[in-house]
Amino acid sequence: MKLTYKIEKNIHNIYIKKNINNFIISEIKKLHSDKNILFVYDSNISSKIIKNLLDDLKLSGCKIFFTKLESSKKNKNQKLLFNIIDALIENNFTKRSIVISCGGGVLSDACGLAASLYLRGTYYFNIPTTMTAMVDSCIGGKTGINYNNIINCIGNYYHANSVFISNDIIKEVPNREYMAGIPEILKCGIIKKNKIIKILKNNKKKIINRDFKLLTTLFSETLKTKIYFFINDVKEKNKRLYLNFGHTFAHAIEMATSEYLRHGEAVGIGMLCEIFYSSKKRNNLFNLVQDSLSFYNLPTKVDYKNLKINKQTLQNLIYKKIFLDKKRINNNPRYINISKIGKPKISEIEDLNLLNESILDLL
């Protein structure tokens, strides 16, 4: 399957294929490039996958430089960014060279930022290797690194020329990382009426078994929903903010718990928090999200007992981190207020007692 969207007259392609290698080579040939490629990949990716990609890229007639990096959340910083930029400088890359990111959202955020900054912009391809990256961060143009303990504090918008989602890579994703993408998919089924919730409800076995035909449909529905919200609002002035449903709380939870939770797991809990805050209670939508997460054995609470931290301390940490959220434009953090499927709106967190109650409900 191929999806396409256009930003400022530029066409951006998303390929969801069993094997992506020929499509990467085809896209390279369309560019007026200088045939130099910096291939940046995550050290956790299977060497078999990397070798297969590099062997085919070499057949394209391009000169391949490669950089292996450890791209955990704690490494999403200026050092990671400048490792990539240094590799571009050392190998005399030009504005017509190509950066290819092969990793999860951390690596693609840093590679996209490096590609946008180096000589004010060079070609960029993205090969996502985590479920969350495949269904969310691979498109939309957001780049960034964390700085001074603030998530995505430094970044901009720079869309990959093309994105390549591979069945060969899907099969290699570790189970916890794979399942952690479900909340981002569910999010898209809550903020817009579509087929996502029905697909999740009726196809558990196929999803768990990574049935590629079914996943192609699910990924397509999810990515089309994301495109719908950002296509006319790339820089998040209004409608695109709906894609942050669950994220105000999720980012605070991530920062407060370090790397205990995967991003997608935190988003699932964050959605529950934002529904609770907006409704002042658990309601039908809360129960739907909670049941959907539980259906796929995903967390619906933060298990603070495994964090070696007491409940009150964790509550205070999450509360404090919420006020660091980058979506805040006034004194109060913003969140996505949603009372029923397909009806999101942007609101501010003003009731601090209710905020504390919402946090306690997730612990």
XYZ file of N, CA, C and O in Angstrom, residues 30 106 142 145 218 288 319 338:
32
model
N 14.450 9.055 -8.022
C 13.606 10.206 -8.364
C 14.229 11.531 -7.919
O 13.857 12.599 -8.411
N 12.807 8.046 18.639
C 13.935 8.821 19.169
C 14.938 9.113 18.053
O 15.353 10.255 17.844
N 7.380 16.282 12.684
C 7.940 16.720 13.962
C 9.334 16.143 14.156
O 9.566 14.954 13.978
N 14.812 17.035 19.987
C 15.571 16.362 21.041
C 15.107 16.926 22.380
O 14.522 18.004 22.456
N -4.954 -1.524 9.259
C -4.950 -0.789 10.532
C -3.986 0.398 10.476
O -4.325 1.513 10.899
N -14.364 2.532 27.912
C -14.009 2.001 26.591
C -12.497 1.954 26.414
O -11.939 0.940 25.969
N 2.701 15.798 38.788
C 2.054 17.114 38.865
C 3.016 18.208 38.399
O 2.676 19.063 37.575
N -12.141 15.519 25.698
C -12.983 14.734 24.800
C -14.043 13.995 25.601
O -13.732 13.272 26.548
